[in-house]
XYZ file of C-alpha atoms in Angstrom:
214
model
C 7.895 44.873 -5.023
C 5.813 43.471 -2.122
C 7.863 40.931 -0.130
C 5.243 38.580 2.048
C 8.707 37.614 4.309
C 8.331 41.033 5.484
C 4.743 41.283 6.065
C 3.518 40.454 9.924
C -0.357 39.661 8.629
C 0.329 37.854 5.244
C -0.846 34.088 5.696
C -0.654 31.768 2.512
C -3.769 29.596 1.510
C -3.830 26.069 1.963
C -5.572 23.288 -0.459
C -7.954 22.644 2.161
C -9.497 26.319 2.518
C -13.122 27.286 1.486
C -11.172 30.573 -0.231
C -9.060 28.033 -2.745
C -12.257 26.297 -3.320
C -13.190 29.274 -5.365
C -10.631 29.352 -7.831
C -11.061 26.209 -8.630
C -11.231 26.758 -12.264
C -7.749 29.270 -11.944
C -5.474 26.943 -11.610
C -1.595 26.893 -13.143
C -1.372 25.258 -16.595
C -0.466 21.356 -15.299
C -1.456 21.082 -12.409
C -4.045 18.019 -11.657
C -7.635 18.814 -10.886
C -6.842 16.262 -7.395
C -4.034 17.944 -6.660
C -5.385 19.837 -3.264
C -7.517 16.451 -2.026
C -3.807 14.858 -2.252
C -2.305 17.618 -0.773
C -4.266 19.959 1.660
C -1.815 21.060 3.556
C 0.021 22.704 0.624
C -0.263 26.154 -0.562
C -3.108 26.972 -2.714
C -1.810 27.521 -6.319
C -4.001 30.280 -9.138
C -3.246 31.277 -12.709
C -5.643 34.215 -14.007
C -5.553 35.074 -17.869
C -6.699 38.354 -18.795
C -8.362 39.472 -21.732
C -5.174 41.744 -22.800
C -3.512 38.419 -22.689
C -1.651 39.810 -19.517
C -1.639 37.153 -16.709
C -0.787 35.926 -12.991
C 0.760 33.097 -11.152
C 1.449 32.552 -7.761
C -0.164 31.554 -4.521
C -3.419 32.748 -2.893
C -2.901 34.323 0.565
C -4.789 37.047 3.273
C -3.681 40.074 3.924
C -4.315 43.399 5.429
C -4.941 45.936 3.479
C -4.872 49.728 4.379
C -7.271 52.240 2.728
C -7.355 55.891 2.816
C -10.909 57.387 3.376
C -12.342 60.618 1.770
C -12.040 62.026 5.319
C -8.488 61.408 5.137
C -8.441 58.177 8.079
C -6.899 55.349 7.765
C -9.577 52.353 7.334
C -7.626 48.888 7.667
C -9.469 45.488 6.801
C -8.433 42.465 8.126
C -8.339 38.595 5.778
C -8.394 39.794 2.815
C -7.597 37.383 -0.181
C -5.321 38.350 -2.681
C -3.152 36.496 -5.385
C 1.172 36.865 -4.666
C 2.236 36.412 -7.920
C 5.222 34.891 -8.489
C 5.148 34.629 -12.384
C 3.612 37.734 -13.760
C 3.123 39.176 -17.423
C 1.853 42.621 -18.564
C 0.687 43.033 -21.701
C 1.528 46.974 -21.598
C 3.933 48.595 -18.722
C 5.358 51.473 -17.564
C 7.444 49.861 -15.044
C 5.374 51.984 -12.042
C 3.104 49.225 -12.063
C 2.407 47.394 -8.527
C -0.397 44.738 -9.087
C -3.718 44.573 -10.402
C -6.827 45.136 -8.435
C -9.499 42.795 -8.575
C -13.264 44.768 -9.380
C -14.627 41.915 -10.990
C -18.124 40.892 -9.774
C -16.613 37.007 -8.350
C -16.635 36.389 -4.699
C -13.022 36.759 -4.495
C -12.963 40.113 -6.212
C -11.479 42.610 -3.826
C -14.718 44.481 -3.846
C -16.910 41.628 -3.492
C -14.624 41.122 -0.321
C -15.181 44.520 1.332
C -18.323 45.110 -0.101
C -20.386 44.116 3.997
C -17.543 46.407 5.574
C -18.420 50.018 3.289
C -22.137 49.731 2.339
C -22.791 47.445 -0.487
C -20.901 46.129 -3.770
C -20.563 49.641 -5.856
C -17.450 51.358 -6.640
C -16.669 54.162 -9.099
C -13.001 55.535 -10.740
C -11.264 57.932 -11.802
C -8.310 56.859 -13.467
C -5.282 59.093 -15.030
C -4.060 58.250 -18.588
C -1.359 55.761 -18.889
C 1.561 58.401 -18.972
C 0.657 60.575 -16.622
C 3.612 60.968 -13.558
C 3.732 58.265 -11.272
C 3.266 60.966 -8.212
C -0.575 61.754 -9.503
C -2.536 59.325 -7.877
C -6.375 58.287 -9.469
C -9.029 57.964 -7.548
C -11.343 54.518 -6.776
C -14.372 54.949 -4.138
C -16.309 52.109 -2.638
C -19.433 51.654 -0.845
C -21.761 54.034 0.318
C -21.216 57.504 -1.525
C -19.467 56.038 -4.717
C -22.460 57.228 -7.076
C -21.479 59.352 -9.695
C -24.564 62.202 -9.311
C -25.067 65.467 -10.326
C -26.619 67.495 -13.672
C -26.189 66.197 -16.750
C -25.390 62.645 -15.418
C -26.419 59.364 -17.170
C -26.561 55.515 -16.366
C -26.763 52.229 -18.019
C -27.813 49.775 -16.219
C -25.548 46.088 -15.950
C -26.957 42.951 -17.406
C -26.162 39.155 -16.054
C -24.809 36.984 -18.393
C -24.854 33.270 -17.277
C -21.887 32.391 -18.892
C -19.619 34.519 -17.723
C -21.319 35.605 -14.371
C -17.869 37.330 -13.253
C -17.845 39.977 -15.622
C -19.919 43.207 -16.612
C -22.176 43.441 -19.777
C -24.537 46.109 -20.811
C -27.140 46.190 -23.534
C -26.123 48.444 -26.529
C -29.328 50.076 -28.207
C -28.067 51.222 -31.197
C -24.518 53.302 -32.622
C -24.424 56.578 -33.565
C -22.666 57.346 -36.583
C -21.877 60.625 -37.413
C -25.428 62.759 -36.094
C -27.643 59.515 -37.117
C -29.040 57.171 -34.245
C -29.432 53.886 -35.577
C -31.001 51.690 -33.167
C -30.330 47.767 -33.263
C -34.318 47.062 -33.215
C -35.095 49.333 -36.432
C -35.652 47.582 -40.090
C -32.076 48.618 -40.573
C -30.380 45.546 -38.448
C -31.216 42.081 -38.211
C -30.295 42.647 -34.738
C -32.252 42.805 -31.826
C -29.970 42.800 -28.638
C -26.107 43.026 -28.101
C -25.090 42.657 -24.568
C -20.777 43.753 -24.717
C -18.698 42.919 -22.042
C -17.285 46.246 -19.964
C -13.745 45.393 -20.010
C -12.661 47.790 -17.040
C -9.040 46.420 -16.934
C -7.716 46.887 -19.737
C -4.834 49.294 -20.275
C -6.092 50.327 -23.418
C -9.375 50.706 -24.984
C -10.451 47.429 -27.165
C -13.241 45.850 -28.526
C -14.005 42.262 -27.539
C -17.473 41.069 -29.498
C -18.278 37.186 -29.413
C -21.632 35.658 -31.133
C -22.463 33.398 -27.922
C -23.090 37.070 -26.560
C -26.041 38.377 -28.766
């Protein structure tokens, strides 16, 4: 469990910061929207809800954090936010869980953060299933040379959705069922478009579908 107390570069948030500015609209269950103009000296506060219904609680703060490059060297950036919870639910553990990673597309995101330092805001995965050994590490790239290329090799592009600008949506075409295409824009379907939200952190695979989306 990550102890700040023992960290030499953690440094908590205060009210007054441009950083707690932007999580504005995170903030604990309670807690009055004048809160940080009466108090700017105090330690900025965030609550994030997930759509697993798993969720965070604690104190925004900058850190150091340490990455290992392809090359094998150590690549450490300086001030970067993160969120110490204090009050933290999973939806699904393992217990070899240490935090979640923020890949979100908000300017607090931890690669919206890092994304001037390695050559732009794209990042790919490779993640192990849920129950493999804790020793097996996955694999997340970032910047410049994160494209997944090679034969055989398709893409779908990401669509911006005003009202959720955070998040990732794509534009589904049609559904295969079985060996039949049947594309949304046929005589089959009164439907045209369906942009669905990518939800990337889930633990498990779900569907989320809302009408406000179509």
């Amino acid at each position: 469990m990550f102890d700040p107390r023992k960290s030499s570069t953690y440094r908590n948030i205060t009210c007054s910061a441009r950083e707690c500015g932007l999580v504005d609209d995170q903030k604990p269950p309670g807690q009055s929207p004048e809160f940080c103009k009466k108090f700017p000296t105090r330690r900025c506060t965030y609550c994030v809800e997930y759509e697993d219904t798993s969720s965070s609680e604690g104190v925004l703060a900058k850190e150091t954090i340490a990455l290992t490059s392809r090359t094998g060297k150590v690549v450490t950036l300086k001030d970067i936010v993160i969120g110490c919870g204090h009050l933290n639910y999973e939806h699904i553990s393992t217990g070899n869980e240490m935090g979640v990673i923020g890949l979100g597309n908000g300017p607090v995101s931890f690669v919206s953060q890092i994304a001037p330092y390695v050559g732009g805001y794209r990042f790919s995965h490779c993640l192990v299933p849920l129950d493999t050994d804790p020793k097996i590490e996955s694999k997340i790239n970032f910047g410049n040379g994160s494209e997944v290329l090679g034969e055989g090799v398709v893409s779908t592009p990401l669509v911006n959705i005003s009202i959720a600008p955070s998040n990732y949506f794509v534009t589904v075409e049609g559904v295969t069922i079985g060996n039949e295409f049947v594309p949304f824009n046929s005589t089959v379907t009164q439907l045209n478009k369906l942009n669905m939200m990518v939800d990337s952190g889930s633990t498990f695979a779900q569907v989320h579908r809302e009408s406000r989306y179509f």
